[in-house]
Amino acid sequence: MTGTTHSTGPYRSYVYAYPHKTAYRPLDGHPAGRPALRELWAAERKDALSLYLHIPFCEVRCGFCNLFTRIGAPEELTTRYLDALDRQATTVRDALGDDGPVRFASAAFGGGTPTFLTAGELERLCDIAEKRMGADLRAVPLSVETSPSTATADRLAVLADRGTTRISIGVQSFVDAEARAAVRPQHRSEVEAALGRIREARIPVLNIDLIYGIDGQTGASWRTSLDAALAWSPEELYLYPLYVRPLTGLGRQGTASQTAPEGPDTAWDDQRLRLYRAGRDHLLAHGYEQVSMRMFRRSDAPQAGPDDYACQTDGMIGLGCGARSYTSSLHYSFDYAVEMREIRGIIDRFTTTEDFSRAEVGRYVDEGEARRRHLLQSLLQAEGMRSAEYRERFGTDPYEDFRAELELFSSRGWLDGSAGPGLLRLSPEGLAHSDALGPELFSPAVRAAMAAYEAK
């Protein structure tokens, strides 16, 4: 996601969190200064938190990737990083206090690629989550991201033994030529071998990520990837549209039609919509349920997420220099970058940090932003949002708070008119246009902050 959303096409930006990190700013410039974590969390509910540990390392960087990650980790950098993560966890857990119950309802290791770490380092990562933070990894859902080349038997054995309930592997395409076009050096044989090892590890939920809209991809080649994934009967499948963003490998190439600066590429938009619909229909016909625009779950699959954590209301603790944390009033993290030199500098500063007791970079969330976030995150789920839940939390009606936006969505056919009173739910066409609908709910202040962000 970039700091601008000028496109009027269906693919404006992937809204996975609101406000986006490009709207964050250094908190030492805020009138209140950098807040102490102990004060931030003092009045928060802490009995159903989510815990996220971020590992910012990958063996390669894919051409489409704008995540906070670096290639490789020379000179014992992973050891220094885990040392810093340990210090941070100790400080954060102390800041949460013991005045009331502190419990984690879910945990996740993301990146980057957490399985870039060795088996021994993964043991230490689990120890940090359990012994420092107090998360019971064997009692709550634990999701871990991996890649074909790092999903080795010894690493998977550690994850399975420590309670991992879900493993997500970024495949993107089973067609070697498409993988090369996405600047993702891998071979299908390597992918298939990794999937075999994951199934042998008997981790309950397997998720496979696929991407549509790659240069040269056709309906037939997209079906090839879908069928290759379905052959493993994954409990979940995520279908992502390709984005080409500034400072990424594909963005620097500047040769693909996707990078056209003059505005939306309607031919590419049409291709992505066509492939999305084909993928959606194919998965629905093979016994999968649509959870969101991107997520599909096998109808008989176990529930992979927590049953008592709601991303709209409950807090998150993020550890690591690419992780974000949420309280009811402040979302905070560390500095954000995409360019490799900048990322290396941020990671180096993180590994030498001794004092993690204050929030560094973030954005305060007032009541109005909390309402937007609740509506946005609820509406982008296929099950929709019950107005009564919104009224119970905020004391107002979503149709009154967001009349203009909801009327716009209705006029475009994005709302399901058959949902019945009291339920706001997207139509199939609305789900297809989630990446255009989401940004329509951004506040003017967040839009301005994102537009002013200078990519680095």
GROMACS .gro file of N, CA and C in nm, residues 78-142:
model
  195
   78THR      N    1   2.075  -1.270   1.352
   78THR     CA    2   1.955  -1.331   1.410
   78THR      C    3   1.970  -1.346   1.562
   79THR      N    4   2.092  -1.375   1.608
   79THR     CA    5   2.114  -1.385   1.753
   79THR      C    6   2.093  -1.250   1.819
   80ARG      N    7   2.149  -1.147   1.761
   80ARG     CA    8   2.133  -1.012   1.818
   80ARG      C    9   1.986  -0.970   1.814
   81TYR      N   10   1.917  -1.008   1.707
   81TYR     CA   11   1.776  -0.971   1.696
   81TYR      C   12   1.694  -1.041   1.805
   82LEU      N   13   1.718  -1.171   1.824
   82LEU     CA   14   1.645  -1.244   1.928
   82LEU      C   15   1.681  -1.193   2.067
   83ASP      N   16   1.805  -1.151   2.087
   83ASP     CA   17   1.842  -1.089   2.215
   83ASP      C   18   1.758  -0.964   2.240
   84ALA      N   19   1.744  -0.880   2.136
   84ALA     CA   20   1.665  -0.758   2.150
   84ALA      C   21   1.518  -0.791   2.170
   85LEU      N   22   1.469  -0.893   2.100
   85LEU     CA   23   1.330  -0.935   2.115
   85LEU      C   24   1.304  -0.982   2.258
   86ASP      N   25   1.401  -1.049   2.315
   86ASP     CA   26   1.392  -1.095   2.454
   86ASP      C   27   1.383  -0.975   2.549
   87ARG      N   28   1.469  -0.876   2.527
   87ARG     CA   29   1.466  -0.755   2.612
   87ARG      C   30   1.332  -0.683   2.598
   88GLN      N   31   1.286  -0.672   2.474
   88GLN     CA   32   1.159  -0.605   2.452
   88GLN      C   33   1.044  -0.679   2.521
   89ALA      N   34   1.041  -0.810   2.507
   89ALA     CA   35   0.934  -0.889   2.567
   89ALA      C   36   0.933  -0.873   2.719
   90THR      N   37   1.050  -0.874   2.779
   90THR     CA   38   1.059  -0.858   2.925
   90THR      C   39   1.002  -0.724   2.967
   91THR      N   40   1.037  -0.619   2.892
   91THR     CA   41   0.989  -0.484   2.925
   91THR      C   42   0.839  -0.473   2.905
   92VAL      N   43   0.790  -0.526   2.793
   92VAL     CA   44   0.648  -0.515   2.762
   92VAL      C   45   0.564  -0.591   2.864
   93ARG      N   46   0.606  -0.712   2.897
   93ARG     CA   47   0.528  -0.788   2.995
   93ARG      C   48   0.525  -0.717   3.130
   94ASP      N   49   0.634  -0.655   3.168
   94ASP     CA   50   0.636  -0.578   3.292
   94ASP      C   51   0.540  -0.459   3.283
   95ALA      N   52   0.534  -0.398   3.164
   95ALA     CA   53   0.446  -0.282   3.147
   95ALA      C   54   0.298  -0.321   3.153
   96LEU      N   55   0.267  -0.444   3.117
   96LEU     CA   56   0.127  -0.488   3.124
   96LEU      C   57   0.078  -0.501   3.267
   97GLY      N   58   0.171  -0.519   3.361
   97GLY     CA   59   0.136  -0.523   3.502
   97GLY      C   60   0.067  -0.651   3.543
   98ASP      N   61   0.034  -0.657   3.671
   98ASP     CA   62  -0.033  -0.775   3.727
   98ASP      C   63  -0.155  -0.738   3.808
   99ASP      N   64  -0.208  -0.617   3.786
   99ASP     CA   65  -0.325  -0.573   3.861
   99ASP      C   66  -0.449  -0.652   3.823
  100GLY      N   67  -0.455  -0.696   3.697
  100GLY     CA   68  -0.568  -0.775   3.650
  100GLY      C   69  -0.518  -0.889   3.565
  101PRO      N   70  -0.609  -0.972   3.515
  101PRO     CA   71  -0.566  -1.086   3.433
  101PRO      C   72  -0.500  -1.041   3.303
  102VAL      N   73  -0.388  -1.103   3.272
  102VAL     CA   74  -0.320  -1.083   3.143
  102VAL      C   75  -0.318  -1.218   3.073
  103ARG      N   76  -0.392  -1.227   2.962
  103ARG     CA   77  -0.403  -1.355   2.892
  103ARG      C   78  -0.401  -1.331   2.742
  104PHE      N   79  -0.334  -1.420   2.672
  104PHE     CA   80  -0.329  -1.412   2.526
  104PHE      C   81  -0.423  -1.516   2.467
  105ALA      N   82  -0.512  -1.468   2.380
  105ALA     CA   83  -0.611  -1.556   2.318
  105ALA      C   84  -0.561  -1.615   2.187
  106SER      N   85  -0.455  -1.558   2.131
  106SER     CA   86  -0.398  -1.609   2.007
  106SER      C   87  -0.255  -1.561   1.995
  107ALA      N   88  -0.179  -1.628   1.909
  107ALA     CA   89  -0.041  -1.590   1.885
  107ALA      C   90  -0.007  -1.616   1.739
  108ALA      N   91   0.088  -1.540   1.687
  108ALA     CA   92   0.131  -1.557   1.549
  108ALA      C   93   0.276  -1.515   1.535
  109PHE      N   94   0.349  -1.586   1.450
  109PHE     CA   95   0.485  -1.549   1.411
  109PHE      C   96   0.480  -1.513   1.263
  110GLY      N   97   0.519  -1.390   1.231
  110GLY     CA   98   0.515  -1.345   1.092
  110GLY      C   99   0.642  -1.276   1.052
  111GLY      N  100   0.640  -1.217   0.934
  111GLY     CA  101   0.765  -1.157   0.887
  111GLY      C  102   0.744  -1.073   0.763
  112GLY      N  103   0.849  -1.075   0.679
  112GLY     CA  104   0.955  -1.171   0.676
  112GLY      C  105   0.910  -1.316   0.673
  113THR      N  106   1.005  -1.400   0.709
  113THR     CA  107   0.983  -1.544   0.712
  113THR      C  108   1.034  -1.598   0.845
  114PRO      N  109   0.944  -1.626   0.940
  114PRO     CA  110   0.990  -1.678   1.070
  114PRO      C  111   1.077  -1.803   1.058
  115THR      N  112   1.047  -1.889   0.959
  115THR     CA  113   1.125  -2.011   0.945
  115THR      C  114   1.259  -1.986   0.875
  116PHE      N  115   1.294  -1.861   0.852
  116PHE     CA  116   1.433  -1.828   0.819
  116PHE      C  117   1.522  -1.866   0.937
  117LEU      N  118   1.467  -1.856   1.058
  117LEU     CA  119   1.539  -1.895   1.178
  117LEU      C  120   1.566  -2.045   1.176
  118THR      N  121   1.674  -2.086   1.239
  118THR     CA  122   1.703  -2.228   1.253
  118THR      C  123   1.607  -2.293   1.351
  119ALA      N  124   1.608  -2.425   1.358
  119ALA     CA  125   1.521  -2.495   1.452
  119ALA      C  126   1.549  -2.451   1.596
  120GLY      N  127   1.677  -2.437   1.629
  120GLY     CA  128   1.712  -2.392   1.764
  120GLY      C  129   1.664  -2.251   1.791
  121GLU      N  130   1.674  -2.164   1.691
  121GLU     CA  131   1.628  -2.026   1.708
  121GLU      C  132   1.476  -2.020   1.719
  122LEU      N  133   1.405  -2.108   1.649
  122LEU     CA  134   1.260  -2.114   1.664
  122LEU      C  135   1.221  -2.159   1.805
  123GLU      N  136   1.298  -2.250   1.863
  123GLU     CA  137   1.274  -2.288   2.003
  123GLU      C  138   1.286  -2.165   2.092
  124ARG      N  139   1.387  -2.085   2.067
  124ARG     CA  140   1.406  -1.966   2.150
  124ARG      C  141   1.292  -1.867   2.128
  125LEU      N  142   1.246  -1.853   2.004
  125LEU     CA  143   1.134  -1.763   1.976
  125LEU      C  144   1.010  -1.807   2.054
  126CYS      N  145   0.984  -1.936   2.056
  126CYS     CA  146   0.870  -1.987   2.134
  126CYS      C  147   0.891  -1.963   2.284
  127ASP      N  148   1.013  -1.977   2.330
  127ASP     CA  149   1.042  -1.951   2.471
  127ASP      C  150   1.014  -1.805   2.506
  128ILE      N  151   1.049  -1.714   2.416
  128ILE     CA  152   1.022  -1.571   2.441
  128ILE      C  153   0.872  -1.549   2.457
  129ALA      N  154   0.794  -1.609   2.367
  129ALA     CA  155   0.649  -1.593   2.375
  129ALA      C  156   0.593  -1.653   2.505
  130GLU      N  157   0.647  -1.767   2.545
  130GLU     CA  158   0.592  -1.836   2.663
  130GLU      C  159   0.650  -1.787   2.794
  131LYS      N  160   0.783  -1.787   2.803
  131LYS     CA  161   0.847  -1.757   2.931
  131LYS      C  162   0.854  -1.608   2.962
  132ARG      N  163   0.865  -1.527   2.860
  132ARG     CA  164   0.869  -1.382   2.884
  132ARG      C  165   0.729  -1.321   2.884
  133MET      N  166   0.647  -1.358   2.785
  133MET     CA  167   0.516  -1.296   2.773
  133MET      C  168   0.406  -1.372   2.847
  134GLY      N  169   0.427  -1.500   2.874
  134GLY     CA  170   0.325  -1.578   2.944
  134GLY      C  171   0.219  -1.636   2.855
  135ALA      N  172   0.244  -1.641   2.723
  135ALA     CA  173   0.147  -1.701   2.631
  135ALA      C  174   0.158  -1.853   2.638
  136ASP      N  175   0.045  -1.920   2.643
  136ASP     CA  176   0.042  -2.066   2.645
  136ASP      C  177   0.022  -2.114   2.502
  137LEU      N  178   0.133  -2.136   2.431
  137LEU     CA  179   0.124  -2.164   2.288
  137LEU      C  180   0.053  -2.295   2.257
  138ARG      N  181   0.051  -2.388   2.349
  138ARG     CA  182  -0.016  -2.515   2.324
  138ARG      C  183  -0.166  -2.509   2.354
  139ALA      N  184  -0.210  -2.398   2.410
  139ALA     CA  185  -0.351  -2.387   2.449
  139ALA      C  186  -0.429  -2.288   2.364
  140VAL      N  187  -0.358  -2.209   2.282
  140VAL     CA  188  -0.425  -2.108   2.199
  140VAL      C  189  -0.386  -2.129   2.054
  141PRO      N  190  -0.464  -2.074   1.960
  141PRO     CA  191  -0.425  -2.084   1.819
  141PRO      C  192  -0.290  -2.015   1.796
  142LEU      N  193  -0.198  -2.084   1.727
  142LEU     CA  194  -0.068  -2.030   1.692
  142LEU      C  195  -0.048  -2.046   1.542
   0.00000   0.00000   0.00000
